[in-house]
mmCIF file of C-alpha atoms and ligand atoms in Angstrom:
data_model
loop_
_atom_site.group_PDB
_atom_site.id
_atom_site.type_symbol
_atom_site.label_atom_id
_atom_site.label_comp_id
_atom_site.label_asym_id
_atom_site.label_seq_id
_atom_site.Cartn_x
_atom_site.Cartn_y
_atom_site.Cartn_z
ATOM 1 C CA UNK A 1 12.102 8.589 -22.278
ATOM 2 C CA UNK A 2 12.463 5.107 -20.807
ATOM 3 C CA UNK A 3 9.680 3.398 -18.860
ATOM 4 C CA UNK A 4 8.557 -0.008 -17.615
ATOM 5 C CA UNK A 5 5.811 -1.010 -20.034
ATOM 6 C CA UNK A 6 3.125 -3.682 -19.611
ATOM 7 C CA UNK A 7 3.191 -5.592 -22.884
ATOM 8 C CA UNK A 8 0.570 -8.217 -22.014
ATOM 9 C CA UNK A 9 0.256 -11.090 -19.530
ATOM 10 C CA UNK A 10 3.724 -12.217 -18.442
ATOM 11 C CA UNK A 11 5.451 -9.600 -20.582
ATOM 12 C CA UNK A 12 7.157 -6.363 -19.627
ATOM 13 C CA UNK A 13 9.907 -4.229 -21.122
ATOM 14 C CA UNK A 14 12.115 -1.244 -20.299
ATOM 15 C CA UNK A 15 11.035 0.573 -23.428
ATOM 16 C CA UNK A 16 11.445 3.927 -25.114
ATOM 17 C CA UNK A 17 8.085 5.737 -25.051
ATOM 18 C CA UNK A 18 7.018 9.326 -25.861
ATOM 19 C CA UNK A 19 7.799 11.964 -23.198
ATOM 20 C CA UNK A 20 4.661 12.878 -21.241
ATOM 21 C CA UNK A 21 3.179 16.330 -21.778
ATOM 22 C CA UNK A 22 0.499 18.493 -20.166
ATOM 23 C CA UNK A 23 -2.914 17.452 -21.535
ATOM 24 C CA UNK A 24 -5.359 19.075 -19.103
ATOM 25 C CA UNK A 25 -4.760 22.437 -17.385
ATOM 26 C CA UNK A 26 -4.867 20.622 -14.019
ATOM 27 C CA UNK A 27 -1.865 18.407 -14.975
ATOM 28 C CA UNK A 28 1.776 18.671 -14.065
ATOM 29 C CA UNK A 29 4.756 16.795 -15.519
ATOM 30 C CA UNK A 30 7.188 15.382 -12.978
ATOM 31 C CA UNK A 31 10.690 13.931 -13.280
ATOM 32 C CA UNK A 32 10.710 10.671 -11.317
ATOM 33 C CA UNK A 33 13.525 10.733 -8.746
ATOM 34 C CA UNK A 34 12.608 7.617 -6.764
ATOM 35 C CA UNK A 35 10.045 4.920 -7.497
ATOM 36 C CA UNK A 36 9.137 1.435 -6.320
ATOM 37 C CA UNK A 37 7.292 -1.763 -7.278
ATOM 38 C CA UNK A 38 4.092 -3.058 -5.672
ATOM 39 C CA UNK A 39 2.352 -6.430 -5.468
ATOM 40 C CA UNK A 40 -0.413 -5.007 -7.650
ATOM 41 C CA UNK A 41 2.105 -4.437 -10.458
ATOM 42 C CA UNK A 42 2.722 -8.190 -10.341
ATOM 43 C CA UNK A 43 -1.047 -8.802 -10.478
ATOM 44 C CA UNK A 44 -1.286 -6.689 -13.631
ATOM 45 C CA UNK A 45 1.636 -8.597 -15.155
ATOM 46 C CA UNK A 46 -0.073 -11.899 -14.363
ATOM 47 C CA UNK A 47 -3.066 -10.717 -16.377
ATOM 48 C CA UNK A 48 -5.325 -10.438 -13.288
ATOM 49 C CA UNK A 49 -6.269 -6.822 -14.068
ATOM 50 C CA UNK A 50 -7.852 -6.936 -17.524
ATOM 51 C CA UNK A 51 -8.806 -3.231 -17.547
ATOM 52 C CA UNK A 52 -5.138 -2.195 -17.763
ATOM 53 C CA UNK A 53 -4.451 -1.470 -21.447
ATOM 54 C CA UNK A 54 -1.460 -3.046 -23.199
ATOM 55 C CA UNK A 55 1.313 -0.474 -23.447
ATOM 56 C CA UNK A 56 0.571 1.116 -20.054
ATOM 57 C CA UNK A 57 3.581 2.346 -18.070
ATOM 58 C CA UNK A 58 3.358 0.606 -14.670
ATOM 59 C CA UNK A 59 3.942 2.011 -11.178
ATOM 60 C CA UNK A 60 1.894 4.088 -8.750
ATOM 61 C CA UNK A 61 4.306 5.111 -5.994
ATOM 62 C CA UNK A 62 7.032 7.727 -6.477
ATOM 63 C CA UNK A 63 8.814 10.883 -5.421
ATOM 64 C CA UNK A 64 9.543 13.394 -8.173
ATOM 65 C CA UNK A 65 10.468 16.944 -9.065
ATOM 66 C CA UNK A 66 7.942 19.168 -10.840
ATOM 67 C CA UNK A 67 9.077 20.078 -14.369
ATOM 68 C CA UNK A 68 6.032 21.679 -15.998
ATOM 69 C CA UNK A 69 2.804 23.014 -14.566
ATOM 70 C CA UNK A 70 -0.632 23.210 -16.244
ATOM 71 C CA UNK A 71 -2.355 26.601 -16.572
ATOM 72 C CA UNK A 72 -4.761 26.102 -13.664
ATOM 73 C CA UNK A 73 -2.357 24.493 -11.164
ATOM 74 C CA UNK A 74 -1.640 26.836 -8.258
ATOM 75 C CA UNK A 75 -0.170 24.782 -5.406
ATOM 76 C CA UNK A 76 3.155 23.659 -6.897
ATOM 77 C CA UNK A 77 5.788 25.230 -9.158
ATOM 78 C CA UNK A 78 8.611 23.839 -11.273
ATOM 79 C CA UNK A 79 11.386 22.601 -9.010
ATOM 80 C CA UNK A 80 9.149 21.494 -6.123
ATOM 81 C CA UNK A 81 9.711 17.972 -4.759
ATOM 82 C CA UNK A 82 6.462 16.053 -4.460
ATOM 83 C CA UNK A 83 5.195 12.689 -3.275
ATOM 84 C CA UNK A 84 2.933 11.028 -5.849
ATOM 85 C CA UNK A 85 0.252 8.925 -4.175
ATOM 86 C CA UNK A 86 -1.213 5.721 -5.596
ATOM 87 C CA UNK A 87 -4.595 7.507 -5.411
ATOM 88 C CA UNK A 88 -5.495 10.630 -7.398
ATOM 89 C CA UNK A 89 -8.337 12.948 -6.441
ATOM 90 C CA UNK A 90 -10.441 15.126 -8.725
ATOM 91 C CA UNK A 91 -11.270 17.200 -5.637
ATOM 92 C CA UNK A 92 -14.802 17.920 -6.851
ATOM 93 C CA UNK A 93 -16.923 14.763 -6.730
ATOM 94 C CA UNK A 94 -19.031 13.623 -3.791
ATOM 95 C CA UNK A 95 -16.486 11.070 -2.573
ATOM 96 C CA UNK A 96 -13.500 13.406 -2.892
ATOM 97 C CA UNK A 97 -15.373 15.937 -0.776
ATOM 98 C CA UNK A 98 -15.756 13.194 1.863
ATOM 99 C CA UNK A 99 -11.974 12.440 1.620
ATOM 100 C CA UNK A 100 -12.798 9.044 0.073
ATOM 101 C CA UNK A 101 -10.420 9.646 -2.811
ATOM 102 C CA UNK A 102 -10.146 5.945 -3.592
ATOM 103 C CA UNK A 103 -13.781 6.045 -4.719
ATOM 104 C CA UNK A 104 -13.373 9.213 -6.847
ATOM 105 C CA UNK A 105 -16.075 9.540 -9.507
ATOM 106 C CA UNK A 106 -14.339 12.328 -11.426
ATOM 107 C CA UNK A 107 -11.520 10.388 -13.093
ATOM 108 C CA UNK A 108 -9.265 9.941 -10.035
ATOM 109 C CA UNK A 109 -8.846 6.947 -7.697
ATOM 110 C CA UNK A 110 -6.217 4.323 -8.550
ATOM 111 C CA UNK A 111 -5.312 5.448 -12.062
ATOM 112 C CA UNK A 112 -1.469 5.509 -12.199
ATOM 113 C CA UNK A 113 -0.071 2.384 -13.800
ATOM 114 C CA UNK A 114 -3.602 0.986 -13.979
ATOM 115 C CA UNK A 115 -5.760 3.134 -16.264
ATOM 116 C CA UNK A 116 -3.145 5.734 -17.306
ATOM 117 C CA UNK A 117 0.642 5.700 -17.602
ATOM 118 C CA UNK A 118 2.342 5.286 -14.240
ATOM 119 C CA UNK A 119 5.470 6.143 -12.318
ATOM 120 C CA UNK A 120 8.163 3.539 -13.126
ATOM 121 C CA UNK A 121 9.505 5.914 -15.755
ATOM 122 C CA UNK A 122 11.862 8.827 -16.187
ATOM 123 C CA UNK A 123 8.939 11.288 -16.357
ATOM 124 C CA UNK A 124 5.207 11.175 -15.673
ATOM 125 C CA UNK A 125 2.080 13.205 -16.347
ATOM 126 C CA UNK A 126 0.209 13.772 -13.076
ATOM 127 C CA UNK A 127 -3.512 14.683 -13.374
ATOM 128 C CA UNK A 128 -5.429 16.713 -10.744
ATOM 129 C CA UNK A 129 -2.121 17.936 -9.325
ATOM 130 C CA UNK A 130 -3.562 20.444 -6.849
ATOM 131 C CA UNK A 131 -5.568 17.715 -5.103
ATOM 132 C CA UNK A 132 -3.286 14.735 -5.592
ATOM 133 C CA UNK A 133 0.369 15.542 -4.860
ATOM 134 C CA UNK A 134 2.058 16.223 -1.542
ATOM 135 C CA UNK A 135 4.835 18.823 -1.407
ATOM 136 C CA UNK A 136 7.867 17.559 0.502
ATOM 137 C CA UNK A 137 9.822 19.440 3.125
ATOM 138 C CA UNK A 138 13.579 19.614 2.339
ATOM 139 C CA UNK A 139 14.548 17.706 5.470
ATOM 140 C CA UNK A 140 12.783 14.489 4.411
ATOM 141 C CA UNK A 141 14.633 12.159 2.054
ATOM 142 C CA UNK A 142 12.871 10.405 -0.829
ATOM 143 C CA UNK A 143 13.281 7.056 0.883
ATOM 144 C CA UNK A 144 11.677 8.316 4.107
ATOM 145 C CA UNK A 145 8.442 9.207 2.310
ATOM 146 C CA UNK A 146 8.337 6.829 -0.685
ATOM 147 C CA UNK A 147 6.294 4.153 1.087
ATOM 148 C CA UNK A 148 3.717 6.737 2.144
ATOM 149 C CA UNK A 149 2.550 6.577 -1.485
ATOM 150 C CA UNK A 150 0.731 3.288 -0.869
ATOM 151 C CA UNK A 151 1.559 0.607 1.709
ATOM 152 C CA UNK A 152 1.611 2.790 4.821
ATOM 153 C CA UNK A 153 -1.703 4.620 4.261
ATOM 154 C CA UNK A 154 -3.244 1.365 2.979
ATOM 155 C CA UNK A 155 -2.337 -0.534 6.138
ATOM 156 C CA UNK A 156 -3.134 2.416 8.395
ATOM 157 C CA UNK A 157 -6.463 3.529 6.906
ATOM 158 C CA UNK A 158 -7.945 0.225 5.759
ATOM 159 C CA UNK A 159 -6.441 -1.815 8.609
ATOM 160 C CA UNK A 160 -5.630 0.113 11.779
ATOM 161 C CA UNK A 161 -8.228 2.893 11.524
ATOM 162 C CA UNK A 162 -11.074 0.785 10.076
ATOM 163 C CA UNK A 163 -10.284 -1.876 12.711
ATOM 164 C CA UNK A 164 -10.287 0.855 15.411
ATOM 165 C CA UNK A 165 -7.140 -0.440 17.108
ATOM 166 C CA UNK A 166 -7.230 0.877 20.683
ATOM 167 C CA UNK A 167 -4.794 0.977 23.618
ATOM 168 C CA UNK A 168 -4.377 -2.473 25.147
ATOM 169 C CA UNK A 169 -5.939 -4.379 22.243
ATOM 170 C CA UNK A 170 -4.694 -7.741 21.057
ATOM 171 C CA UNK A 171 -4.194 -7.183 17.334
ATOM 172 C CA UNK A 172 -3.783 -10.224 15.082
ATOM 173 C CA UNK A 173 -2.279 -9.467 11.674
ATOM 174 C CA UNK A 174 -2.886 -12.266 9.175
ATOM 175 C CA UNK A 175 -0.086 -12.003 6.601
ATOM 176 C CA UNK A 176 3.385 -10.542 7.152
ATOM 177 C CA UNK A 177 4.095 -9.221 3.662
ATOM 178 C CA UNK A 178 4.817 -5.509 3.151
ATOM 179 C CA UNK A 179 1.224 -4.424 3.866
ATOM 180 C CA UNK A 180 0.891 -6.676 6.923
ATOM 181 C CA UNK A 181 4.203 -5.310 8.236
ATOM 182 C CA UNK A 182 2.986 -1.759 7.596
ATOM 183 C CA UNK A 183 -0.117 -2.610 9.635
ATOM 184 C CA UNK A 184 2.094 -3.783 12.518
ATOM 185 C CA UNK A 185 4.164 -0.590 12.282
ATOM 186 C CA UNK A 186 1.191 1.793 12.240
ATOM 187 C CA UNK A 187 -0.885 -0.196 14.774
ATOM 188 C CA UNK A 188 1.761 0.799 17.331
ATOM 189 C CA UNK A 189 0.618 4.422 17.015
ATOM 190 C CA UNK A 190 -2.361 3.302 19.121
ATOM 191 C CA UNK A 191 -0.369 1.346 21.740
ATOM 192 C CA UNK A 192 -2.007 -2.072 21.399
ATOM 193 C CA UNK A 193 -1.345 -4.499 24.232
ATOM 194 C CA UNK A 194 0.010 -7.142 21.895
ATOM 195 C CA UNK A 195 0.564 -7.627 18.168
ATOM 196 C CA UNK A 196 0.404 -11.195 16.866
ATOM 197 C CA UNK A 197 1.766 -11.894 13.377
ATOM 198 C CA UNK A 198 0.532 -14.925 11.417
ATOM 199 C CA UNK A 199 2.217 -16.146 8.234
ATOM 200 C CA UNK A 200 3.394 -19.327 6.506
ATOM 201 C CA UNK A 201 6.959 -18.069 6.087
ATOM 202 C CA UNK A 202 9.449 -18.082 8.955
ATOM 203 C CA UNK A 203 11.494 -15.397 7.196
ATOM 204 C CA UNK A 204 8.501 -13.084 7.061
ATOM 205 C CA UNK A 205 7.683 -13.788 10.693
ATOM 206 C CA UNK A 206 11.247 -12.863 11.565
ATOM 207 C CA UNK A 207 10.715 -9.516 9.780
ATOM 208 C CA UNK A 208 7.461 -9.135 11.696
ATOM 209 C CA UNK A 209 9.335 -9.017 14.996
ATOM 210 C CA UNK A 210 11.361 -6.082 13.620
ATOM 211 C CA UNK A 211 8.139 -4.269 12.695
ATOM 212 C CA UNK A 212 6.582 -4.641 16.143
ATOM 213 C CA UNK A 213 5.079 -8.133 16.430
ATOM 214 C CA UNK A 214 5.263 -9.478 19.993
ATOM 215 C CA UNK A 215 4.217 -13.022 19.095
ATOM 216 C CA UNK A 216 4.526 -14.895 15.804
ATOM 217 C CA UNK A 217 2.551 -17.914 14.637
ATOM 218 C CA UNK A 218 3.483 -20.021 11.614
ATOM 219 C CA UNK A 219 0.058 -21.290 10.566
ATOM 220 C CA UNK A 220 1.645 -23.897 8.329
ATOM 221 C CA UNK A 221 2.746 -25.700 11.488
ATOM 222 C CA UNK A 222 0.307 -24.437 14.111
ATOM 223 C CA UNK A 223 -3.452 -23.910 14.369
ATOM 224 C CA UNK A 224 -3.428 -20.103 14.525
ATOM 225 C CA UNK A 225 -6.998 -19.706 15.792
ATOM 226 C CA UNK A 226 -6.448 -22.236 18.595
ATOM 227 C CA UNK A 227 -3.183 -20.570 19.605
ATOM 228 C CA UNK A 228 -4.840 -17.140 19.758
ATOM 229 C CA UNK A 229 -7.664 -18.518 21.915
ATOM 230 C CA UNK A 230 -4.977 -19.855 24.284
ATOM 231 C CA UNK A 231 -3.292 -16.443 24.402
ATOM 232 C CA UNK A 232 -6.542 -14.550 25.056
ATOM 233 C CA UNK A 233 -8.290 -16.674 27.727
ATOM 234 C CA UNK A 234 -10.462 -18.288 25.096
ATOM 235 C CA UNK A 235 -11.917 -15.020 23.816
ATOM 236 C CA UNK A 236 -10.019 -14.249 20.615
ATOM 237 C CA UNK A 237 -8.274 -11.135 19.296
ATOM 238 C CA UNK A 238 -9.852 -7.690 19.703
ATOM 239 C CA UNK A 239 -8.868 -6.749 16.151
ATOM 240 C CA UNK A 240 -7.935 -8.947 13.181
ATOM 241 C CA UNK A 241 -6.268 -7.355 10.150
ATOM 242 C CA UNK A 242 -6.392 -9.482 6.988
ATOM 243 C CA UNK A 243 -3.408 -8.600 4.788
ATOM 244 C CA UNK A 244 -3.167 -11.451 2.286
ATOM 245 C CA UNK A 245 -6.274 -11.549 0.095
ATOM 246 C CA UNK A 246 -7.120 -15.256 -0.196
ATOM 247 C CA UNK A 247 -10.270 -16.987 1.124
ATOM 248 C CA UNK A 248 -8.447 -19.030 3.796
ATOM 249 C CA UNK A 249 -6.864 -15.981 5.455
ATOM 250 C CA UNK A 250 -10.115 -14.014 5.469
ATOM 251 C CA UNK A 251 -11.900 -16.983 7.048
ATOM 252 C CA UNK A 252 -9.090 -17.329 9.596
ATOM 253 C CA UNK A 253 -9.480 -13.648 10.536
ATOM 254 C CA UNK A 254 -13.188 -14.224 11.256
ATOM 255 C CA UNK A 255 -12.363 -17.356 13.326
ATOM 256 C CA UNK A 256 -9.817 -15.799 15.634
ATOM 257 C CA UNK A 257 -11.847 -12.689 16.498
ATOM 258 C CA UNK A 258 -13.442 -12.216 19.918
ATOM 259 C CA UNK A 259 -17.165 -11.476 20.342
ATOM 260 C CA UNK A 260 -17.620 -7.763 19.661
ATOM 261 C CA UNK A 261 -14.283 -7.627 17.842
ATOM 262 C CA UNK A 262 -13.389 -6.018 14.534
ATOM 263 C CA UNK A 263 -12.101 -7.666 11.355
ATOM 264 C CA UNK A 264 -10.586 -5.198 8.891
ATOM 265 C CA UNK A 265 -9.929 -6.676 5.473
ATOM 266 C CA UNK A 266 -6.957 -5.055 3.715
ATOM 267 C CA UNK A 267 -6.116 -7.842 1.236
ATOM 268 C CA UNK A 268 -7.057 -7.635 -2.434
ATOM 269 C CA UNK A 269 -9.283 -10.638 -3.152
ATOM 270 C CA UNK A 270 -9.685 -12.353 -6.516
ATOM 271 C CA UNK A 271 -12.004 -15.155 -5.351
ATOM 272 C CA UNK A 272 -15.098 -15.365 -3.186
ATOM 273 C CA UNK A 273 -14.550 -16.250 0.460
ATOM 274 C CA UNK A 274 -17.075 -17.908 2.750
ATOM 275 C CA UNK A 275 -18.658 -15.718 5.388
ATOM 276 C CA UNK A 276 -19.610 -18.111 8.213
ATOM 277 C CA UNK A 277 -22.719 -16.292 9.376
ATOM 278 C CA UNK A 278 -23.888 -19.496 11.070
ATOM 279 C CA UNK A 279 -21.058 -18.899 13.557
ATOM 280 C CA UNK A 280 -20.814 -15.124 13.411
ATOM 281 C CA UNK A 281 -24.418 -13.906 13.484
ATOM 282 C CA UNK A 282 -24.683 -13.625 17.259
ATOM 283 C CA UNK A 283 -21.101 -12.527 17.974
ATOM 284 C CA UNK A 284 -21.419 -8.777 17.288
ATOM 285 C CA UNK A 285 -18.415 -8.837 14.972
ATOM 286 C CA UNK A 286 -17.774 -5.859 12.689
ATOM 287 C CA UNK A 287 -16.182 -6.565 9.307
ATOM 288 C CA UNK A 288 -14.871 -3.707 7.174
ATOM 289 C CA UNK A 289 -13.437 -3.559 3.670
ATOM 290 C CA UNK A 290 -11.815 -0.736 1.777
ATOM 291 C CA UNK A 291 -9.476 0.641 -0.823
ATOM 292 C CA UNK A 292 -6.952 3.173 0.411
ATOM 293 C CA UNK A 293 -7.950 6.841 0.117
ATOM 294 C CA UNK A 294 -4.494 8.108 1.170
ATOM 295 C CA UNK A 295 -6.016 11.014 3.107
ATOM 296 C CA UNK A 296 -3.639 10.224 6.008
ATOM 297 C CA UNK A 297 -0.462 10.949 4.010
ATOM 298 C CA UNK A 298 0.076 14.402 5.628
ATOM 299 C CA UNK A 299 -0.419 12.909 9.098
ATOM 300 C CA UNK A 300 1.985 10.046 8.410
ATOM 301 C CA UNK A 301 4.499 12.501 6.952
ATOM 302 C CA UNK A 302 4.465 14.525 10.189
ATOM 303 C CA UNK A 303 5.139 11.332 12.142
ATOM 304 C CA UNK A 304 8.094 10.545 9.872
ATOM 305 C CA UNK A 305 9.421 14.098 10.258
ATOM 306 C CA UNK A 306 9.210 13.892 14.058
ATOM 307 C CA UNK A 307 10.997 10.531 14.098
ATOM 308 C CA UNK A 308 8.041 8.535 15.421
ATOM 309 C CA UNK A 309 7.629 6.454 12.275
ATOM 310 C CA UNK A 310 10.456 4.994 10.183
ATOM 311 C CA UNK A 311 9.288 3.564 6.847
ATOM 312 C CA UNK A 312 12.888 3.136 5.588
ATOM 313 C CA UNK A 313 12.814 -0.325 7.238
ATOM 314 C CA UNK A 314 10.962 -1.530 4.126
ATOM 315 C CA UNK A 315 13.789 -0.617 1.718
ATOM 316 C CA UNK A 316 15.570 -3.961 1.417
ATOM 317 C CA UNK A 317 16.980 -3.522 -2.111
ATOM 318 C CA UNK A 318 18.183 -0.561 -4.200
ATOM 319 C CA UNK A 319 18.447 -0.344 -7.988
ATOM 320 C CA UNK A 320 18.950 2.450 -10.468
ATOM 321 C CA UNK A 321 15.748 3.235 -12.381
ATOM 322 C CA UNK A 322 17.497 1.884 -15.507
ATOM 323 C CA UNK A 323 17.631 -1.491 -13.777
ATOM 324 C CA UNK A 324 13.867 -1.700 -13.158
ATOM 325 C CA UNK A 325 13.706 -5.002 -15.081
ATOM 326 C CA UNK A 326 16.187 -6.612 -12.641
ATOM 327 C CA UNK A 327 14.375 -5.011 -9.716
ATOM 328 C CA UNK A 328 11.175 -6.784 -10.826
ATOM 329 C CA UNK A 329 12.991 -10.127 -10.830
ATOM 330 C CA UNK A 330 14.188 -9.513 -7.265
ATOM 331 C CA UNK A 331 10.813 -8.267 -6.019
ATOM 332 C CA UNK A 332 8.851 -11.070 -7.668
ATOM 333 C CA UNK A 333 11.147 -13.676 -6.082
ATOM 334 C CA UNK A 334 10.635 -12.389 -2.518
ATOM 335 C CA UNK A 335 10.522 -15.955 -1.142
ATOM 336 C CA UNK A 336 14.225 -16.286 -1.988
ATOM 337 C CA UNK A 337 15.459 -12.677 -2.046
ATOM 338 C CA UNK A 338 13.475 -11.656 1.096
ATOM 339 C CA UNK A 339 12.652 -8.382 -0.662
ATOM 340 C CA UNK A 340 10.103 -6.209 1.109
ATOM 341 C CA UNK A 341 10.269 -3.102 -1.093
ATOM 342 C CA UNK A 342 12.793 -2.190 -3.773
ATOM 343 C CA UNK A 343 13.910 1.414 -4.211
ATOM 344 C CA UNK A 344 14.400 2.554 -7.817
ATOM 345 C CA UNK A 345 16.663 5.582 -8.002
ATOM 346 C CA UNK A 346 16.464 7.941 -10.983
ATOM 347 C CA UNK A 347 19.540 9.497 -12.578
HETATM 348 ZN ZN1 LIG B 1 1.104 -0.209 -4.572
HETATM 349 ZN ZN1 LIG B 2 -13.270 12.818 -7.148
#
């Protein structure tokens, strides 16, 4: 089969690799019908994720059709359409039993396209199938559910739910990339009073208004913390969602928060950030971190089915799976192409 292979820092190829097969009785093999590319794939390609072995097939978000089923799998059969989440769950360890699948101790967690072959491929082996895949109702299209594999549950669980967004809240979202936009989209499920988007790119801020931002601040031109103080009678935002992953944006999130407010970090950080306890110690601020567990996928899927959530807004570009190399070029050049998510369509 063909697959997008990580060949080392800066190098990728659309290569011929062996067809995946059942290894453990809890595995299934899936034909990939629709896949996509994530910012973390770009991190791996930059060489930022040294644990990913050379030769790994990338990708951790897809919709597929079950082809083969391991001897102990009982919840899906050949022919079923399934959503493959970025997070796998062994179903047996302490954290899986607490629905913290991202922390799985039994070989799950973020494994696709990271520690094992991933989902930008014609076929994939899917471990722990009974606990890790989500059967799709016929009425939902691939594109309606594809982004529930990662960015929507990431923004919702690690941002909106950890930040306890509540009716009437002023929610500041630092970063208007795909995950920040997904935070704006899912924050609306809790009817905040106002969503403020902060980014350096006017194009991204323009997208933010389509995803629910009421106010946008370009912090390349404006002092975002000062502007938010102005908008909130000098108090600050009730909730700040950090969706970039660099020290400056984390520090900004802790500056613009009101006393008693909540800062939920969603961004993936590669460098240490300064925690200004000399300013924060007496302000009763809660700061949370997290990796997605994806336990909210069924809930989000019901919201998509009932028409209350429309993730197809993210699909800015479409390619055939064979054109994954070109899709990477488009996705990686988002500043010029304005790509949010690319949809890779299998044959
Ligand atoms: Zn992802
Ligand atoms: Zn586990």
